[in-house]
Short mmCIF file of C-alpha atoms in Angstrom, two decimals:
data_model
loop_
_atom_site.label_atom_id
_atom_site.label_comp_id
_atom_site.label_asym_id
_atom_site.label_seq_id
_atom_site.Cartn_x
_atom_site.Cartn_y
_atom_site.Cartn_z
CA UNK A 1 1.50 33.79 55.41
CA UNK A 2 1.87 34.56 51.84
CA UNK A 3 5.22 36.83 50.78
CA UNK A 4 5.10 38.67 47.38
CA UNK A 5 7.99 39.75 45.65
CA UNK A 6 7.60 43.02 43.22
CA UNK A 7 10.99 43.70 42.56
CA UNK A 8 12.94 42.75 39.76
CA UNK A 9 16.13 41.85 38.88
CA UNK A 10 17.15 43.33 35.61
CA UNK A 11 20.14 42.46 34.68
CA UNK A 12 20.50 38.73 35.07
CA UNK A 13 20.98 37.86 31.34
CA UNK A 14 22.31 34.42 30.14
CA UNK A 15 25.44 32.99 30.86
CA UNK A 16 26.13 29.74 28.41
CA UNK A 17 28.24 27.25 28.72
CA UNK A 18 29.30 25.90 25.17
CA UNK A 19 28.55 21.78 26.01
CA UNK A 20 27.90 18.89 23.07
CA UNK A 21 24.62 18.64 22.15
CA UNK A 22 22.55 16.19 24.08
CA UNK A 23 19.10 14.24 22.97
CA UNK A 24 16.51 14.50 25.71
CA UNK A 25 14.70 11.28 26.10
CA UNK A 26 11.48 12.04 24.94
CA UNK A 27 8.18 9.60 25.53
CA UNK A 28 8.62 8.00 21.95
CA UNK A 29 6.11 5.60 20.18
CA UNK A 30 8.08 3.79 17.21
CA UNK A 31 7.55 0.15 18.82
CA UNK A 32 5.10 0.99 21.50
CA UNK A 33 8.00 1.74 24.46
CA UNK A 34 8.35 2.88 26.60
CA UNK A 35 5.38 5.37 26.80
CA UNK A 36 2.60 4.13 28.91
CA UNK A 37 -0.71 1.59 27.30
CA UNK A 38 -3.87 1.89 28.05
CA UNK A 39 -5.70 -0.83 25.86
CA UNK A 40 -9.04 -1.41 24.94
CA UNK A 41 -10.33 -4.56 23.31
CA UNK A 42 -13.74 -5.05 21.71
CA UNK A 43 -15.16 -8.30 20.50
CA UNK A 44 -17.02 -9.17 17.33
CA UNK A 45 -19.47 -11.94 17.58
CA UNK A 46 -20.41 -13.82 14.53
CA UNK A 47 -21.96 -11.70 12.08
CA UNK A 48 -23.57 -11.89 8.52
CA UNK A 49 -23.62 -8.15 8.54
CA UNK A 50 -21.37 -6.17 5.67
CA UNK A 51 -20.41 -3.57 7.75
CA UNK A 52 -20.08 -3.35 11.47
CA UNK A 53 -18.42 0.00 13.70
CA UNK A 54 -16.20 -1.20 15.81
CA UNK A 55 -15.97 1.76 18.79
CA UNK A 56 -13.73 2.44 21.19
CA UNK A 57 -13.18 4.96 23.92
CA UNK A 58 -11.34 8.27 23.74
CA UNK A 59 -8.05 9.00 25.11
CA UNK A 60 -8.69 11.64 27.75
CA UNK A 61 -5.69 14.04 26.72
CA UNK A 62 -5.96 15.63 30.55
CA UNK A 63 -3.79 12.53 31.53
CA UNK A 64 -1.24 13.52 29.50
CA UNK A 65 0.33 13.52 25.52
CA UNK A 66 -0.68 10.94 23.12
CA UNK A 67 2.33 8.99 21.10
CA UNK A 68 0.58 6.64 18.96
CA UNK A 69 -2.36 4.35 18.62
CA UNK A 70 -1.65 0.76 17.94
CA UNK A 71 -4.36 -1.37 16.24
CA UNK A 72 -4.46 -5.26 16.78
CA UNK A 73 -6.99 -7.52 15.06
CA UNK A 74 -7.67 -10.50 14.91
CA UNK A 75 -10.86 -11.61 12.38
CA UNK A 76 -12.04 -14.95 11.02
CA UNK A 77 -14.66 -15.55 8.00
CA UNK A 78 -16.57 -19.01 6.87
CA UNK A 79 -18.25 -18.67 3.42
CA UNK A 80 -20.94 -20.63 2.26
CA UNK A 81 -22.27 -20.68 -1.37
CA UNK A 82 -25.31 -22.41 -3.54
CA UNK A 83 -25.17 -22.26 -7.09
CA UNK A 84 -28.24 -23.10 -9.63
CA UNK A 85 -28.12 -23.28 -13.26
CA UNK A 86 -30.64 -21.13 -15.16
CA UNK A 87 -29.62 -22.55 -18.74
CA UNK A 88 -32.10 -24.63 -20.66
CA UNK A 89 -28.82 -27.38 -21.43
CA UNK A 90 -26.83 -29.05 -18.78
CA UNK A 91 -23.66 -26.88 -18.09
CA UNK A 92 -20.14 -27.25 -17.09
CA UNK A 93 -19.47 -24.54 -14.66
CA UNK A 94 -16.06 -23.24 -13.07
CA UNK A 95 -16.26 -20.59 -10.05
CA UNK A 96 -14.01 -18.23 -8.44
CA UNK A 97 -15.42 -16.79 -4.77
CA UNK A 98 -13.82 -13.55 -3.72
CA UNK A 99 -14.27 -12.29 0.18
CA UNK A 100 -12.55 -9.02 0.91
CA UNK A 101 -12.31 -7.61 4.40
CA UNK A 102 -11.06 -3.86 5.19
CA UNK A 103 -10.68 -2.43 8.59
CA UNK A 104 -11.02 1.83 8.32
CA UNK A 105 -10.72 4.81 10.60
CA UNK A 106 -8.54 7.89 10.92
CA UNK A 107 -4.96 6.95 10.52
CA UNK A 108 -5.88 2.97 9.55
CA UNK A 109 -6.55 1.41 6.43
CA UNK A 110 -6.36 -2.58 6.58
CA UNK A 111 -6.97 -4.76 3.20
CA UNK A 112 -7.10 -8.28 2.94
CA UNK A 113 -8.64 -10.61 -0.14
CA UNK A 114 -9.36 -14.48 -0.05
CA UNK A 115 -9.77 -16.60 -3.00
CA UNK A 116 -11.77 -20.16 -3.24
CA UNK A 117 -11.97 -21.94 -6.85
CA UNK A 118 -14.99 -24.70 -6.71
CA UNK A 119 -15.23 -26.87 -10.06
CA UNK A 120 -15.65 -27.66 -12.69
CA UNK A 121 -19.06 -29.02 -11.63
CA UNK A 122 -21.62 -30.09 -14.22
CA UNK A 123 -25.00 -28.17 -13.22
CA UNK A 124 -28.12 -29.95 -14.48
CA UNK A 125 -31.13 -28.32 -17.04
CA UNK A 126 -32.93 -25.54 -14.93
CA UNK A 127 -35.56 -26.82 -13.19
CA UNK A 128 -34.46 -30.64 -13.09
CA UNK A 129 -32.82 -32.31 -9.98
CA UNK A 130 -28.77 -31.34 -10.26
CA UNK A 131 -29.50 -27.96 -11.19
CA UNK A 132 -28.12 -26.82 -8.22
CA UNK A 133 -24.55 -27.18 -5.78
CA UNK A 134 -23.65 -25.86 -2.88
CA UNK A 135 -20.00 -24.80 -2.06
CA UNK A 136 -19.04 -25.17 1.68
CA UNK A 137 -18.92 -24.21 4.45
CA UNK A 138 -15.49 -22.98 3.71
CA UNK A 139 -13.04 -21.30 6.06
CA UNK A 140 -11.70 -18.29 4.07
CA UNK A 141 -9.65 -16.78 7.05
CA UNK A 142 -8.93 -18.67 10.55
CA UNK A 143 -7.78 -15.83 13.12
CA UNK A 144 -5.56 -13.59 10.55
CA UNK A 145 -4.03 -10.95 12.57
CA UNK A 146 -2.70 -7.31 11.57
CA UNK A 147 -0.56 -5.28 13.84
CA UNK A 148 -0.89 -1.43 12.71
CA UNK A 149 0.65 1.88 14.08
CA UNK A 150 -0.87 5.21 13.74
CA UNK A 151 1.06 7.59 14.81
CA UNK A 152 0.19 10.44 12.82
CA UNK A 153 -3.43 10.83 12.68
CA UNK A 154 -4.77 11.41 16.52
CA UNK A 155 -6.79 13.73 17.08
CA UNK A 156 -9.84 12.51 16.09
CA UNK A 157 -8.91 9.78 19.01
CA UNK A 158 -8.72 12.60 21.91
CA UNK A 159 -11.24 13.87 24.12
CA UNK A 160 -14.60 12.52 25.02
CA UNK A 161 -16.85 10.36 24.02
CA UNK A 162 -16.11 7.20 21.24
CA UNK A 163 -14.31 7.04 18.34
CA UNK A 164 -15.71 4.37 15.31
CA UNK A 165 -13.19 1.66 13.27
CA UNK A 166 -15.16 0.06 10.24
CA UNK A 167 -15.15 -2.93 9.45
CA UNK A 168 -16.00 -4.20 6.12
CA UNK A 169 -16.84 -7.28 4.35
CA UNK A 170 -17.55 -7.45 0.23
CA UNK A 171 -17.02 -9.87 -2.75
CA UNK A 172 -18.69 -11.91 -5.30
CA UNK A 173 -18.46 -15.02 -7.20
CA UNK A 174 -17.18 -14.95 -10.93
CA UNK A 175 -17.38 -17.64 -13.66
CA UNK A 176 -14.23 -19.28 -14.71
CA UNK A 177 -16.03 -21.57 -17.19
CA UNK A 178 -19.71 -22.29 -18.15
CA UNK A 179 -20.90 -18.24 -18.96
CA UNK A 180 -22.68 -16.48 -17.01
CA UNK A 181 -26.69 -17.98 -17.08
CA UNK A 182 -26.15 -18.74 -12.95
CA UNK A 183 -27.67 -16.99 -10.21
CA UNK A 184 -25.93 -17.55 -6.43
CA UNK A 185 -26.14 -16.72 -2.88
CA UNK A 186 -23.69 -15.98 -0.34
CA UNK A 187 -23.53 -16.30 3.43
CA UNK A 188 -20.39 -15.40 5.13
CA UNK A 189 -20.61 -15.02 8.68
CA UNK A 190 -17.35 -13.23 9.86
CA UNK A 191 -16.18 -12.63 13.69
CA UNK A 192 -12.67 -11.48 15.63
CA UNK A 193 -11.24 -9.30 18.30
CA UNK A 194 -10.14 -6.04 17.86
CA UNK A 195 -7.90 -4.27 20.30
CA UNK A 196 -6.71 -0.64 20.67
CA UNK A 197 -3.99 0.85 22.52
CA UNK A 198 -3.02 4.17 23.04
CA UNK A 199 0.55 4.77 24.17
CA UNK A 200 1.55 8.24 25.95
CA UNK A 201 3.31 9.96 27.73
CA UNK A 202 2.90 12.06 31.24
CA UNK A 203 2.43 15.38 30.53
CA UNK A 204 5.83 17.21 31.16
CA UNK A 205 5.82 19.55 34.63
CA UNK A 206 5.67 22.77 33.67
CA UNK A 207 7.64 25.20 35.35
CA UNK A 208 4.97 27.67 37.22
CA UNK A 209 7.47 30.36 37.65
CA UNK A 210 9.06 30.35 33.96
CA UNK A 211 6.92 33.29 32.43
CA UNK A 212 6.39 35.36 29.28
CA UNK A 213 7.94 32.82 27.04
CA UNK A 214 8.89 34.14 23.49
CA UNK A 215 10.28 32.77 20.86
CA UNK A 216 10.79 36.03 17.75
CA UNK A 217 12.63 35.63 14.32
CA UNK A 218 14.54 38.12 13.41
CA UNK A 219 16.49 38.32 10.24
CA UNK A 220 18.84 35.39 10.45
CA UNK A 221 18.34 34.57 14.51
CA UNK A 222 15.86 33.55 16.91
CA UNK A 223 15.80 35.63 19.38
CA UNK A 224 14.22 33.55 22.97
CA UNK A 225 13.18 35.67 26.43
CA UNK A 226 11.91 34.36 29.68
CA UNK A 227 11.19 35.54 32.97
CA UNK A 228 11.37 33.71 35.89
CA UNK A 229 9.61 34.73 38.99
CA UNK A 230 10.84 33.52 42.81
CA UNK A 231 14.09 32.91 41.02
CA UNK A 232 16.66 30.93 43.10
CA UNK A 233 20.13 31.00 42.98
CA UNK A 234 20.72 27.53 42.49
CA UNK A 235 18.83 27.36 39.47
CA UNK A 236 19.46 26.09 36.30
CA UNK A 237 18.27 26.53 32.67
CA UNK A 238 18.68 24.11 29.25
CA UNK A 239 17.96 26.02 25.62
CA UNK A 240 16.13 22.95 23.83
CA UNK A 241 15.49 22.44 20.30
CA UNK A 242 13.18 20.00 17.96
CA UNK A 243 13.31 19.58 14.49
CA UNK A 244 10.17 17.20 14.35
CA UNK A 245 8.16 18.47 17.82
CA UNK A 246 9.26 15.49 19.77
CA UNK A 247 13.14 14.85 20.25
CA UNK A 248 15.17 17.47 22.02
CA UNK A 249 18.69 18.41 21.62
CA UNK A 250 20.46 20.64 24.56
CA UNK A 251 21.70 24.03 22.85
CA UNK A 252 23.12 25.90 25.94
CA UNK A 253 22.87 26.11 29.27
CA UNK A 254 21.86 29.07 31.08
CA UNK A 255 22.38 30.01 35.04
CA UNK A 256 22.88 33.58 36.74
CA UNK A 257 25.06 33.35 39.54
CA UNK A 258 24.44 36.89 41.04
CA UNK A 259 20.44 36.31 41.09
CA UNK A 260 18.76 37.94 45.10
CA UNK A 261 16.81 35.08 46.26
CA UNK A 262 12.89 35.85 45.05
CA UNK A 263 13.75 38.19 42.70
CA UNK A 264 12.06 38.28 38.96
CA UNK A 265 15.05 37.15 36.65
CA UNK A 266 15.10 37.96 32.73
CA UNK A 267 16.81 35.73 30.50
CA UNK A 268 17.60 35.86 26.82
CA UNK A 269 19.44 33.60 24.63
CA UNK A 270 19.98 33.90 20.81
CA UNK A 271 19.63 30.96 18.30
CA UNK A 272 21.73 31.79 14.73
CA UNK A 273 19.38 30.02 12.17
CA UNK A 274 20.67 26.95 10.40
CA UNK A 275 20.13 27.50 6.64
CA UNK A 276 20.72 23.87 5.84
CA UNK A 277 17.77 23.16 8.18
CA UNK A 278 14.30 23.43 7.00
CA UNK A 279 11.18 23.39 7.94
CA UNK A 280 9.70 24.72 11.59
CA UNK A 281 11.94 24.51 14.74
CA UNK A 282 10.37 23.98 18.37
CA UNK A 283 12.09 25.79 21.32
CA UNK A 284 11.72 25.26 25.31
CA UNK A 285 13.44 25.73 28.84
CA UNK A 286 14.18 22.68 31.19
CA UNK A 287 14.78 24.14 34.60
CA UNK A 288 16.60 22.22 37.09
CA UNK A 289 16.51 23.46 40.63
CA UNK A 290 18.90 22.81 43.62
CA UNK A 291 16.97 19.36 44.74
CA UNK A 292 17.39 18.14 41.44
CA UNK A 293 13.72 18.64 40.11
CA UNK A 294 13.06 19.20 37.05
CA UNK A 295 10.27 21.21 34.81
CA UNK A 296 10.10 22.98 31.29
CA UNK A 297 8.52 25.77 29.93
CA UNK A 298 5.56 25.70 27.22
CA UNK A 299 6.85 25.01 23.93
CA UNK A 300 7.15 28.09 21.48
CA UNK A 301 7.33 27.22 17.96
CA UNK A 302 9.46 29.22 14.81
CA UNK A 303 8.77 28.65 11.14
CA UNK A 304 12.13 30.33 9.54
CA UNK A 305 10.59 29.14 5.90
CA UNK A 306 7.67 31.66 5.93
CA UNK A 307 8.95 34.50 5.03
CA UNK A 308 6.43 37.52 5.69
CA UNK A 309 3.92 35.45 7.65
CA UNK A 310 4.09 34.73 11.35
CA UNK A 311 3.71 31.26 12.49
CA UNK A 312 1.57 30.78 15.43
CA UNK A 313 0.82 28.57 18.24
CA UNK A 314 -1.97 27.98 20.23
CA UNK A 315 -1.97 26.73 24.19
CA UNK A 316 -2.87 25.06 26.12
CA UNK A 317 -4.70 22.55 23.87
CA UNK A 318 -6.82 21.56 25.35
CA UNK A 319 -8.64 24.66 26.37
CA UNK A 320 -10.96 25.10 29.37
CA UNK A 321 -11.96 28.74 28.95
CA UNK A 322 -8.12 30.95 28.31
CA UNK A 323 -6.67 30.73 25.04
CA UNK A 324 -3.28 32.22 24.12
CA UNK A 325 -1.61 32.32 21.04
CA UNK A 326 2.36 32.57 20.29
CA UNK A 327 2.72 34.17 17.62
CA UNK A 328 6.51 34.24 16.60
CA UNK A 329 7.33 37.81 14.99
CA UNK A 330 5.74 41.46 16.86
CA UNK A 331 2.58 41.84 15.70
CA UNK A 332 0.96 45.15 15.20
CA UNK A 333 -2.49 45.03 13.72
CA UNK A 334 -5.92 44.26 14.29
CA UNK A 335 -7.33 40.22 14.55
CA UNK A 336 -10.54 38.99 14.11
CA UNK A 337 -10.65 35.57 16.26
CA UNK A 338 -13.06 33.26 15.50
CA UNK A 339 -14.22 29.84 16.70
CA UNK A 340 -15.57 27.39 14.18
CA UNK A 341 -17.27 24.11 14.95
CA UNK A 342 -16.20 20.59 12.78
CA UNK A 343 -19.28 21.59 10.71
CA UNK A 344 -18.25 25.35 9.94
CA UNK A 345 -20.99 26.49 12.13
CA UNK A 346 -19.32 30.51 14.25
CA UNK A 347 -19.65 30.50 17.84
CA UNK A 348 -17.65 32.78 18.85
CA UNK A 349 -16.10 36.03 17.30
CA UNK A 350 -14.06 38.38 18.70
CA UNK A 351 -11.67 41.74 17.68
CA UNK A 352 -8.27 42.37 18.94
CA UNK A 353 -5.66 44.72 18.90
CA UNK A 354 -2.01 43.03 19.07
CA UNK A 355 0.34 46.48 19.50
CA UNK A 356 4.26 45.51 19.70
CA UNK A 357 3.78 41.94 21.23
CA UNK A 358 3.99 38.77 20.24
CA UNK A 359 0.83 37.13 22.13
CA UNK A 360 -2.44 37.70 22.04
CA UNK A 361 -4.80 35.96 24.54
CA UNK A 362 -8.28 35.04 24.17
CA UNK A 363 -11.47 33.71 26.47
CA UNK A 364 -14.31 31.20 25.63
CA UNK A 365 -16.92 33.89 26.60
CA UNK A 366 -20.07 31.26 25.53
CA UNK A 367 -20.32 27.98 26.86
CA UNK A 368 -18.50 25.21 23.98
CA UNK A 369 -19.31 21.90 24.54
CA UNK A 370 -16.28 19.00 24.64
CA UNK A 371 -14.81 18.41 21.35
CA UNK A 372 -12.68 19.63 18.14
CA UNK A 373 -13.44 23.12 16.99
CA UNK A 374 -10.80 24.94 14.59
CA UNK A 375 -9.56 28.65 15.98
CA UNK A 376 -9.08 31.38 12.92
CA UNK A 377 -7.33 34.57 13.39
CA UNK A 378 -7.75 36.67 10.65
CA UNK A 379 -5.13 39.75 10.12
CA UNK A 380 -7.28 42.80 9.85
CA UNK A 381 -4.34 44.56 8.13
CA UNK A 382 -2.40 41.79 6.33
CA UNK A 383 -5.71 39.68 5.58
CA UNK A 384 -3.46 36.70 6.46
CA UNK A 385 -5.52 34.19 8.00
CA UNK A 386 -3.98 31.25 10.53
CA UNK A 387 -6.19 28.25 11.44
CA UNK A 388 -5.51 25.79 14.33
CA UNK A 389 -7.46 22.56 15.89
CA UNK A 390 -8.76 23.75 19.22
CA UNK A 391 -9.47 20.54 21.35
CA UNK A 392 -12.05 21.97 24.47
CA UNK A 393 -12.61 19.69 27.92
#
């Protein structure tokens, strides 16, 4: 049997505890631990090609949050090169062969350049035996490897489908000595191994019955208001801030001693705004329950620096269908919302009216297919416009 509780308990506001400030461990990526690999490794066979895509699967961001992307490769390169004399005299040639490889895709950019000198060779009259050399086979690279960390650039890595690395081969051979009256031809034949790992984390469990959220500036504070519904006496809550969207310090601690079990709690705590601090600040809840578990809230994110404009949030991301977004000031105007493919193509419009609230919420009303969209609100009143990556399953 299913029991609903309607009732609610009004008056349980926050009781905190002044304690030192605490880092939560966070899933971090700055050496690859301790978040989680999945790794994917695709092999090049030898190639005379200039430019080969090296593709690799899509993190599926359903599992949970993406740290970083670390890119291993390993690449080797044997050059071969003929030389003829086109001069109507016997020359005295001295060459310089330059191979360049570059590895490219969002978030990497990998450079490396060989050199060979060959000569001075004497290169016969055109058209008479010795006209001619050939240079090689030489090994310009034997299994160089690169070990590179994105961990900046990932979104074009999430969702479905593939995601392309380039790989790039280019060069030439220059005269050191002799002029110029040469013509030559190249063959490099390149191969390696080229592996990808993505490192996350398990999504954080969020706490089903921490509700309505908020996060508000207001003059020099930020004001934060939950509600918590089936609330439990035992209960316990953490104020948690970020500076960069990943590391958590403890603020407070909240509990409310007089709660009636099942009851609809409302909680408030107020953050005094650091004026040495700058940029945006990242708030969230960390309940802790009798048994010991443990689950946050959604974070809600505050940009103190705007002043005049709202900053805004977007979850979840990824969407399915229901869209909400934070916004964190009261908002009392009209928005256009808009959804916008990679291409700037509109497939979806819609107009809203945000009266004294923070949030507005928003459906997918047309079938989107999988990918990275951008969301727009436009400020009917304000003509402020906010634009966000929307990642759809």
């Amino acid at each position: 049997m299913k029991h609903y509780y309607t009732f609610l308990q009004v008056a349980a506001f926050l009781v905190a505890t002044c304690i030192p400030p605490e880092i939560i461990a966070q899933c971090d990526c700055e050496d690859g631990t301790p978040a989680t690999p999945v790794s994917y490794t695709v092999r090049m066979d030898s190639s005379t090609l200039d430019k080969v895509i090296i593709s690799f699967p899509k993190f599926d961001p359903s599992i949970g949050t993406l740290s970083c992307i670390v890119l291993k490769d390993t690449t080797s390169g044997v050059s071969t090169t003929h030389v003829r004399n086109l001069a109507p005299q016997d020359i005295r040639y001295r060459f310089r062969l330059t191979v360049s490889t570059s590895i490219t895709g969002p978030g990497f950019g990998i450079s490396e350049a060989y050199d060979q000198y060959y000569g001075p060779d004497t290169l016969r009259t055109y058209g008479t035996p010795g006209d001619s050399i050939t240079y090689g086979p030489d090994t310009m690279f034997n299994s160089v490897t690169h070990t590179t960390v994105n961990n900046s650039n990932l979104t074009p890595y999430m969702g479905t489908g593939t995601v392309g690395l380039e790989f790039e081969i280019g060069g030439g051979l220059t005269s050191l000595q002799g002029g110029l009256n040469f013509n030559n031809q190249i063959r490099t034949y390149t191969w390696g191994v080229f592996n990808l790992t993505y490192y996350w984390c398990p999504a954080s469990i969020l706490a089903r019955n921490i509700t309505h959220f908020t996060a508000i500036k207001k003059d020099n504070q930020v004001l934060l208001n939950w509600e918590v519904n089936n609330e439990e006496a035992a209960n316990t809550y953490e104020i948690l801030i970020s500076y960069d969207g990943r590391h958590f310090v403890r603020l407070s601690q909240a509990a409310n001693p007089y709660i009636t079990a099942g009851a609809t709690a409302k909680y408030q705590y107020q953050y005094l705004l650091n004026q040495a601090v700058a940029g945006k600040l990242y708030f969230r809840i960390r309940q802790k329950d009798a048994a010991g578990h443990v689950s946050y809230s959604p974070i809600r994110v505050v940009n103190p620096d705007e002043q005049g404009q709202a900053s805004v949030v977007i979850y979840p991301n990824p969407v399915k269908r229901n869209i909400s977004l934070q916004f964190d000031k009261v908002l009392n105007s009209r928005f256009a919302l808009e959804v916008i493919s990679a291409g700037g193509q509109l497939l979806q419009q819609q107009e809203v009216r945000a009266y004294n609230t923070s949030l507005i919420q928003f459906e997918l009303t047309r079938p989107v297919p999988p990918g990275i969209y951008y969301l727009r609100a436009r400020d009917l009143g304000s003509h402020q416009q906010y634009l966000h990556k929307l990642l759809v399953q």
